[in-house]
Amino acid sequence: MPSTDFEDLLRRSAPQVLGALVRRYGHFDTAEDAVQEALLAAATQWPSEGLPANPLGWLITVASRRLTDLLRSQQARERREDAVARQVPGGDLLAPAADRQESDGDDTLIVLFLCCHPSLTPASQIALTLRAVGGLGTTEIARAFLVPEQTMTRRITRAKQRIKDSGLPFRMPSAPDRADRLAAVLHVLYLIFTEGYASTSGPDLRRPELSVEAIRLTRMLRALLPQDGEVTGLLALMLLTDARRLARTGDDGELVPMAEQDRNRWDADQIAEGVALISEVLPRGEAGPYQLQAAIAAVHDEAASAAETDWAQITALYKVLLRMADNPVVSLNHAVAVAMSEGPSAGLELLERIERDGALTDHRPLAVRAHLMEMSGKPDAAREAYLAAAERALSLPQRRYLFGKAARLT
């Protein structure tokens, strides 16, 4: 089996193994460490010794033994061996028979909800989700977020300790809590995707490992909750957006804006799947924010060329989105859509309100201003705004793109 298939199998198995251990023994924090050790053992042994007959059973067996060792070590240190031994009967430390069916689907969903516990910061939720559900190692996560491994280790450790301190039982949240917790899960998955698709900092425009992982996890969530319109909407949004990834960069890794992209490089299969998904859920009733964003992405993707984009329809969709999810980024995108459908003056009028509000302090409002000034035939003002936007951008490809736009207006 190719190494990538091994990696995919391990990542798919990680939340199922963790769920099985936590359901039986509790100790989320220690169980998560045991699962990571089992994944590492599999990554070392399977390529040379071959895939076991029951990979999931193998992982549960090894992780259970690691958990036993870790718990016993803790017991020794704390001089509580006898008390803990009574809580954990020896027979329960054995893995199930290889042909035993596990109720892993529900456990995976519970692990997702645990990792998105509201007491955690979004950064901690993302890190813990990637490790416990995505099966990524601490080194991989630290590299993806451009922080030292020690920093990421501390972040994950604190997150696990918070979950332990919360005393939450390992079960699905109650019905009243579920909607809010699911919203947090979707938000974390979307944050992982957007950071992978359009990195906010660093030398590269994209971190494909993050966007790929976010899509994989969202597919898994949809398999568990196929009737939830927002879960389907989020998956459609990711697919329709990610379909343009190859066209977003030029030969030297430079940023290529959507209007200038070669649409033949867009992934037609992903677009077809995304359109099918959003077409399936929109007729069900009132659309949520992710469904609306997916609908906007579909309008872009189905346009034969940038000039043929239906900006009036996109503007109308953004108006609906603003009514249910008013935030500065949506307002900024709405201003762009209005400028494209009604002219740059109308867009600039909306942009001035956004700038007065001051909620967006990064390069994006300045970049939009520069573009609209250029559309208005005011090259000097556009150049000044491009330069100011470039100074604020943290992503190197974005900085180079903005400086390049300013240089061409000199």
Coordinates of C-alpha atoms in Angstrom, one line a residue, residues 240 244 258 263 266 271 275 278 292-305 308-315 317:
L240 CA -16.5 25.3 -5.1
R244 CA -10.0 27.3 -8.3
M258 CA -10.1 35.5 -10.0
R263 CA -10.8 29.0 -16.0
W266 CA -10.5 25.1 -12.5
I271 CA -17.5 22.3 -9.3
V275 CA -23.2 22.6 -7.4
I278 CA -25.9 23.2 -2.9
L292 CA -25.6 31.3 0.8
Q293 CA -21.8 31.5 0.5
A294 CA -21.8 28.3 -1.5
A295 CA -24.5 29.7 -3.8
I296 CA -22.3 32.8 -4.4
A297 CA -19.3 30.6 -5.1
A298 CA -21.4 28.6 -7.5
V299 CA -22.4 31.7 -9.5
H300 CA -18.7 32.6 -9.8
D301 CA -17.7 29.0 -10.8
E302 CA -20.5 28.6 -13.4
A303 CA -19.7 31.9 -15.2
A304 CA -18.0 31.2 -18.6
S305 CA -15.7 34.2 -18.1
E308 CA -20.1 37.1 -17.8
T309 CA -20.3 36.8 -14.0
D310 CA -23.8 37.5 -12.8
W311 CA -22.9 40.3 -10.3
A312 CA -26.5 41.3 -9.8
Q313 CA -27.3 37.8 -8.5
I314 CA -24.2 37.8 -6.3
T315 CA -25.2 41.2 -4.9
L317 CA -27.3 36.9 -2.3

